[in-house]
PDB file of C-alpha atoms in Angstrom:
ATOM      1  CA  MET X   1       0.000   0.000   0.000  1.00 55.00           C
ATOM      2  CA  SER X   2       1.677   3.204  -1.123  1.00 69.00           C
ATOM      3  CA  THR X   3      -1.072   5.691  -0.296  1.00 72.00           C
ATOM      4  CA  PRO X   4      -0.703   7.127   3.215  1.00 71.00           C
ATOM      5  CA  LEU X   5      -3.774   6.622   5.346  1.00 62.00           C
ATOM      6  CA  THR X   6      -5.214   9.404   7.428  1.00 60.00           C
ATOM      7  CA  ALA X   7      -6.703   8.966  10.844  1.00 55.00           C
ATOM      8  CA  THR X   8     -10.472   8.695  10.965  1.00 53.00           C
ATOM      9  CA  PRO X   9     -12.536  10.891  13.281  1.00 51.00           C
ATOM     10  CA  ALA X  10     -13.941   9.538  16.520  1.00 53.00           C
ATOM     11  CA  GLN X  11     -17.072   7.483  15.964  1.00 51.00           C
ATOM     12  CA  THR X  12     -20.161   7.123  18.079  1.00 51.00           C
ATOM     13  CA  ILE X  13     -20.285   4.043  20.208  1.00 49.00           C
ATOM     14  CA  GLY X  14     -22.598   1.450  18.737  1.00 49.00           C
ATOM     15  CA  PRO X  15     -24.126  -1.878  19.648  1.00 48.00           C
ATOM     16  CA  PHE X  16     -20.817  -3.535  18.777  1.00 47.00           C
ATOM     17  CA  PHE X  17     -19.226  -2.654  22.137  1.00 49.00           C
ATOM     18  CA  GLY X  18     -21.072  -5.490  23.830  1.00 51.00           C
ATOM     19  CA  TYR X  19     -18.993  -8.107  22.047  1.00 51.00           C
ATOM     20  CA  ALA X  20     -15.508  -7.377  23.364  1.00 52.00           C
ATOM     21  CA  LEU X  21     -15.683  -5.100  26.386  1.00 60.00           C
ATOM     22  CA  PRO X  22     -17.668  -6.869  29.115  1.00 63.00           C
ATOM     23  CA  PHE X  23     -15.862  -9.326  31.366  1.00 69.00           C
ATOM     24  CA  ASP X  24     -16.860 -11.401  34.354  1.00 74.00           C
ATOM     25  CA  ARG X  25     -18.117  -9.218  37.244  1.00 80.00           C
ATOM     26  CA  CYS X  26     -16.882  -6.055  35.517  1.00 86.00           C
ATOM     27  CA  ASN X  27     -19.226  -3.879  37.595  1.00 92.00           C
ATOM     28  CA  GLU X  28     -18.052  -5.346  40.924  1.00 91.00           C
ATOM     29  CA  LEU X  29     -15.122  -3.381  42.306  1.00 91.00           C
ATOM     30  CA  VAL X  30     -15.830  -5.301  45.502  1.00 90.00           C
ATOM     31  CA  PRO X  31     -18.038  -8.379  45.805  1.00 87.00           C
ATOM     32  CA  LEU X  32     -21.640  -7.788  46.854  1.00 85.00           C
ATOM     33  CA  GLY X  33     -21.987  -8.250  50.590  1.00 85.00           C
ATOM     34  CA  SER X  34     -18.357  -7.359  51.348  1.00 87.00           C
ATOM     35  CA  PRO X  35     -17.769  -5.181  54.436  1.00 88.00           C
ATOM     36  CA  GLY X  36     -18.337  -1.567  53.387  1.00 90.00           C
ATOM     37  CA  ALA X  37     -19.812  -2.499  49.982  1.00 92.00           C
ATOM     38  CA  ILE X  38     -22.367  -0.102  48.522  1.00 95.00           C
ATOM     39  CA  GLN X  39     -24.207   0.163  45.229  1.00 97.00           C
ATOM     40  CA  LEU X  40     -23.436   3.165  43.039  1.00 98.00           C
ATOM     41  CA  HIS X  41     -26.394   3.250  40.696  1.00 98.00           C
ATOM     42  CA  GLY X  42     -28.558   5.552  38.641  1.00 98.00           C
ATOM     43  CA  ILE X  43     -29.953   6.312  35.217  1.00 98.00           C
ATOM     44  CA  VAL X  44     -28.294   7.771  32.131  1.00 97.00           C
ATOM     45  CA  ALA X  45     -30.950   9.970  30.489  1.00 96.00           C
ATOM     46  CA  ASP X  46     -31.086  11.783  27.157  1.00 93.00           C
ATOM     47  CA  GLY X  47     -32.470  15.227  26.281  1.00 90.00           C
ATOM     48  CA  ASP X  48     -36.046  13.920  26.412  1.00 90.00           C
ATOM     49  CA  GLY X  49     -35.501  12.523  29.904  1.00 91.00           C
ATOM     50  CA  SER X  50     -35.647   8.945  28.587  1.00 94.00           C
ATOM     51  CA  GLY X  51     -33.148   6.344  29.765  1.00 95.00           C
ATOM     52  CA  VAL X  52     -30.340   5.573  27.302  1.00 95.00           C
ATOM     53  CA  PRO X  53     -30.430   1.778  26.828  1.00 93.00           C
ATOM     54  CA  ASP X  54     -27.001   1.312  25.278  1.00 88.00           C
ATOM     55  CA  ALA X  55     -24.611   3.485  27.286  1.00 93.00           C
ATOM     56  CA  LEU X  56     -21.398   2.148  28.771  1.00 92.00           C
ATOM     57  CA  LEU X  57     -19.949   3.611  31.978  1.00 95.00           C
ATOM     58  CA  GLU X  58     -16.507   3.214  33.485  1.00 94.00           C
ATOM     59  CA  ILE X  59     -15.637   4.314  36.994  1.00 96.00           C
ATOM     60  CA  TRP X  60     -12.249   5.061  38.524  1.00 94.00           C
ATOM     61  CA  GLN X  61     -11.857   5.757  42.211  1.00 95.00           C
ATOM     62  CA  ALA X  62      -9.632   5.750  45.271  1.00 95.00           C
ATOM     63  CA  ASP X  63      -9.993   3.195  48.049  1.00 93.00           C
ATOM     64  CA  ALA X  64     -11.537   4.033  51.438  1.00 93.00           C
ATOM     65  CA  ASP X  65      -8.251   5.602  52.606  1.00 94.00           C
ATOM     66  CA  GLY X  66      -7.980   7.917  49.585  1.00 94.00           C
ATOM     67  CA  THR X  67      -5.235   5.898  47.886  1.00 93.00           C
ATOM     68  CA  VAL X  68      -5.555   5.513  44.118  1.00 91.00           C
ATOM     69  CA  PRO X  69      -4.717   1.904  43.189  1.00 87.00           C
ATOM     70  CA  ASP X  70      -1.808   1.777  40.757  1.00 81.00           C
ATOM     71  CA  ALA X  71      -1.039  -1.932  40.517  1.00 73.00           C
ATOM     72  CA  ALA X  72      -1.488  -3.685  37.204  1.00 75.00           C
ATOM     73  CA  GLY X  73      -4.466  -5.976  36.795  1.00 67.00           C
ATOM     74  CA  SER X  74      -7.567  -3.785  36.962  1.00 65.00           C
ATOM     75  CA  LEU X  75      -9.576  -6.480  35.155  1.00 64.00           C
ATOM     76  CA  HIS X  76      -8.732  -9.000  37.862  1.00 69.00           C
ATOM     77  CA  ARG X  77     -11.626  -9.859  40.174  1.00 69.00           C
ATOM     78  CA  ASP X  78     -10.349 -12.174  42.905  1.00 74.00           C
ATOM     79  CA  GLY X  79     -12.779 -11.216  45.682  1.00 71.00           C
ATOM     80  CA  TRP X  80     -10.395  -9.161  47.835  1.00 71.00           C
ATOM     81  CA  THR X  81      -8.151  -6.965  45.649  1.00 76.00           C
ATOM     82  CA  PHE X  82      -9.625  -3.493  45.186  1.00 82.00           C
ATOM     83  CA  THR X  83      -8.592  -2.264  41.733  1.00 84.00           C
ATOM     84  CA  GLY X  84     -10.474   1.040  41.701  1.00 91.00           C
ATOM     85  CA  TRP X  85     -11.879   0.450  38.210  1.00 92.00           C
ATOM     86  CA  GLY X  86     -15.088  -1.012  36.831  1.00 92.00           C
ATOM     87  CA  ARG X  87     -17.348  -1.028  33.793  1.00 93.00           C
ATOM     88  CA  ALA X  88     -21.125  -1.380  33.452  1.00 94.00           C
ATOM     89  CA  GLY X  89     -23.622  -1.090  30.637  1.00 92.00           C
ATOM     90  CA  THR X  90     -27.100   0.346  31.012  1.00 95.00           C
ATOM     91  CA  ASP X  91     -30.213  -1.802  30.771  1.00 95.00           C
ATOM     92  CA  ASP X  92     -33.221  -1.073  28.527  1.00 95.00           C
ATOM     93  CA  ALA X  93     -34.408   1.666  30.910  1.00 97.00           C
ATOM     94  CA  GLY X  94     -30.973   3.347  31.094  1.00 97.00           C
ATOM     95  CA  ARG X  95     -30.148   2.011  34.586  1.00 98.00           C
ATOM     96  CA  TYR X  96     -26.615   1.074  35.674  1.00 97.00           C
ATOM     97  CA  SER X  97     -25.138  -0.298  38.893  1.00 97.00           C
ATOM     98  CA  PHE X  98     -21.699  -0.848  40.430  1.00 96.00           C
ATOM     99  CA  SER X  99     -20.751  -2.659  43.628  1.00 95.00           C
ATOM    100  CA  THR X 100     -18.001  -0.580  45.207  1.00 95.00           C
ATOM    101  CA  ILE X 101     -16.953   1.251  48.379  1.00 95.00           C
ATOM    102  CA  ILE X 102     -17.096   4.870  49.502  1.00 96.00           C
ATOM    103  CA  PRO X 103     -13.777   6.414  48.435  1.00 96.00           C
ATOM    104  CA  GLY X 104     -11.651   8.557  50.688  1.00 95.00           C
ATOM    105  CA  ALA X 105     -10.471  12.035  49.716  1.00 94.00           C
ATOM    106  CA  VAL X 106      -7.372  11.952  47.503  1.00 93.00           C
ATOM    107  CA  ASP X 107      -6.159  15.469  48.336  1.00 91.00           C
ATOM    108  CA  PRO X 108      -6.431  17.518  51.544  1.00 88.00           C
ATOM    109  CA  GLY X 109      -9.383  19.909  51.348  1.00 84.00           C
ATOM    110  CA  ALA X 110     -10.951  18.074  48.411  1.00 90.00           C
ATOM    111  CA  ALA X 111     -14.137  16.053  48.683  1.00 95.00           C
ATOM    112  CA  PRO X 112     -14.062  12.338  47.803  1.00 97.00           C
ATOM    113  CA  PHE X 113     -15.503  11.433  44.402  1.00 97.00           C
ATOM    114  CA  ILE X 114     -15.819   8.677  41.838  1.00 98.00           C
ATOM    115  CA  LEU X 115     -14.723   9.562  38.307  1.00 97.00           C
ATOM    116  CA  ILE X 116     -17.231   8.402  35.681  1.00 98.00           C
ATOM    117  CA  THR X 117     -16.634   8.089  31.958  1.00 96.00           C
ATOM    118  CA  VAL X 118     -19.703   7.817  29.716  1.00 96.00           C
ATOM    119  CA  PHE X 119     -19.782   6.262  26.246  1.00 91.00           C
ATOM    120  CA  ALA X 120     -23.164   6.369  24.472  1.00 89.00           C
ATOM    121  CA  ARG X 121     -24.905   6.619  21.125  1.00 81.00           C
ATOM    122  CA  GLY X 122     -24.745  10.075  19.628  1.00 81.00           C
ATOM    123  CA  LEU X 123     -21.522  10.994  21.425  1.00 82.00           C
ATOM    124  CA  LEU X 124     -18.537  11.629  19.203  1.00 78.00           C
ATOM    125  CA  ASN X 125     -16.235  11.228  22.171  1.00 85.00           C
ATOM    126  CA  ARG X 126     -16.530  10.024  25.733  1.00 89.00           C
ATOM    127  CA  LEU X 127     -17.735  12.296  28.527  1.00 94.00           C
ATOM    128  CA  PHE X 128     -16.127  12.679  31.956  1.00 96.00           C
ATOM    129  CA  THR X 129     -17.936  13.598  35.143  1.00 97.00           C
ATOM    130  CA  ARG X 130     -17.588  13.053  38.873  1.00 97.00           C
ATOM    131  CA  ALA X 131     -19.977  11.611  41.437  1.00 98.00           C
ATOM    132  CA  TYR X 132     -19.088  13.437  44.646  1.00 98.00           C
ATOM    133  CA  ILE X 133     -19.789  11.760  47.960  1.00 97.00           C
ATOM    134  CA  PRO X 134     -22.088  13.952  50.071  1.00 95.00           C
ATOM    135  CA  ASP X 135     -20.105  15.035  53.138  1.00 90.00           C
ATOM    136  CA  GLU X 136     -18.753  18.115  54.905  1.00 90.00           C
ATOM    137  CA  LEU X 137     -15.786  18.452  52.519  1.00 92.00           C
ATOM    138  CA  LEU X 138     -18.062  19.548  49.646  1.00 94.00           C
ATOM    139  CA  SER X 139     -18.048  23.115  50.972  1.00 93.00           C
ATOM    140  CA  GLN X 140     -14.241  23.220  50.555  1.00 92.00           C
ATOM    141  CA  ASP X 141     -13.794  21.311  47.300  1.00 94.00           C
ATOM    142  CA  PRO X 142     -12.201  23.499  44.593  1.00 92.00           C
ATOM    143  CA  LEU X 143     -14.311  22.173  41.701  1.00 93.00           C
ATOM    144  CA  VAL X 144     -17.638  22.066  43.553  1.00 95.00           C
ATOM    145  CA  THR X 145     -17.230  25.594  44.942  1.00 94.00           C
ATOM    146  CA  SER X 146     -16.227  26.982  41.520  1.00 95.00           C
ATOM    147  CA  LEU X 147     -19.675  26.158  40.098  1.00 95.00           C
ATOM    148  CA  ALA X 148     -23.063  27.774  40.620  1.00 94.00           C
ATOM    149  CA  PRO X 149     -25.106  25.722  43.129  1.00 92.00           C
ATOM    150  CA  GLU X 150     -27.597  24.536  40.484  1.00 91.00           C
ATOM    151  CA  ARG X 151     -24.667  23.210  38.411  1.00 95.00           C
ATOM    152  CA  SER X 152     -22.652  21.710  41.272  1.00 95.00           C
ATOM    153  CA  ASP X 153     -25.754  19.812  42.440  1.00 96.00           C
ATOM    154  CA  THR X 154     -25.501  17.708  39.253  1.00 97.00           C
ATOM    155  CA  LEU X 155     -22.186  16.330  40.554  1.00 97.00           C
ATOM    156  CA  ILE X 156     -23.346  15.217  44.005  1.00 97.00           C
ATOM    157  CA  ALA X 157     -24.585  11.672  44.560  1.00 98.00           C
ATOM    158  CA  VAL X 158     -27.493  11.048  46.927  1.00 97.00           C
ATOM    159  CA  HIS X 159     -27.508   8.485  49.741  1.00 96.00           C
ATOM    160  CA  ASP X 160     -30.275   5.866  49.487  1.00 96.00           C
ATOM    161  CA  ASP X 161     -31.096   2.414  50.897  1.00 94.00           C
ATOM    162  CA  THR X 162     -28.443   0.589  48.845  1.00 91.00           C
ATOM    163  CA  GLY X 163     -25.661   3.168  48.762  1.00 95.00           C
ATOM    164  CA  LEU X 164     -25.432   6.103  46.373  1.00 97.00           C
ATOM    165  CA  ARG X 165     -27.666   7.191  43.519  1.00 98.00           C
ATOM    166  CA  PHE X 166     -26.112   9.279  40.761  1.00 98.00           C
ATOM    167  CA  ASP X 167     -28.192  10.087  37.689  1.00 98.00           C
ATOM    168  CA  ILE X 168     -26.459  11.371  34.564  1.00 98.00           C
ATOM    169  CA  GLN X 169     -28.388  13.814  32.379  1.00 97.00           C
ATOM    170  CA  LEU X 170     -26.784  14.082  28.912  1.00 95.00           C
ATOM    171  CA  GLN X 171     -28.712  17.267  28.003  1.00 93.00           C
ATOM    172  CA  ASP X 172     -30.889  19.838  29.747  1.00 91.00           C
ATOM    173  CA  THR X 173     -34.537  18.919  30.161  1.00 88.00           C
ATOM    174  CA  PRO X 174     -37.278  20.914  31.893  1.00 85.00           C
ATOM    175  CA  GLY X 175     -36.531  20.632  35.600  1.00 83.00           C
ATOM    176  CA  LYS X 176     -33.290  18.668  35.156  1.00 89.00           C
ATOM    177  CA  PRO X 177     -30.099  20.426  34.119  1.00 94.00           C
ATOM    178  CA  GLU X 178     -27.383  18.666  32.153  1.00 95.00           C
ATOM    179  CA  THR X 179     -24.781  16.980  34.331  1.00 97.00           C
ATOM    180  CA  VAL X 180     -21.523  18.917  34.522  1.00 96.00           C
ATOM    181  CA  PHE X 181     -19.006  17.248  32.223  1.00 95.00           C
ATOM    182  CA  LEU X 182     -15.278  17.855  32.509  1.00 94.00           C
ATOM    183  CA  ARG X 183     -12.426  18.209  30.064  1.00 88.00           C
ATOM    184  CA  TYR X 184      -8.953  17.046  30.992  1.00 80.00           C
ATOM    185  CA  PRO X 185      -5.621  18.010  29.387  1.00 77.00           C
ATOM    186  CA  GLY X 186      -5.224  16.020  26.187  1.00 71.00           C
ATOM    187  CA  HIS X 187      -8.952  15.230  25.941  1.00 63.00           C
ATOM    188  CA  GLN X 188     -10.321  16.111  22.515  1.00 65.00           C
ATOM    189  CA  ARG X 189     -13.705  17.762  22.183  1.00 61.00           C
TER     190      ARG X 189
END
């Protein structure tokens, strides 16, 4: 082949992701029923407020002490090693769920959070957001305090009977503002 090939633009995620990406217990950062285990769950909704049935979410988080795991083997699920990473797809109603733990704060003065990456139909690139743990450190957190209250509220998870609920709104709808999405250095728009 003598013709140089150019890179193709990012493509929307399609139904093909289900073939290669899931793995056994991919949404269990800790086994269900483990000491301190909670469910992080919610709905990914579109601009009409309908659940997105084919979204894929990844989470990255620190352990309960605020230490970010850095050992190789994040796909390994042995029942006791906390890897800090998981992946879950949404069901037909747009619901997702992870079995994890409440993370500790990574930096002094910052509130603990779980980083969430969203892949879904109609997105040309992935979206990044954070699910902040509701606690007293929210009033000091640099990102949370830099936003208007109605915007920062979209980043704060809510305690419920099973753990934490965190809904992700991909676009504004009446009564529900779009979730705040973040851009990191090197992340293309």
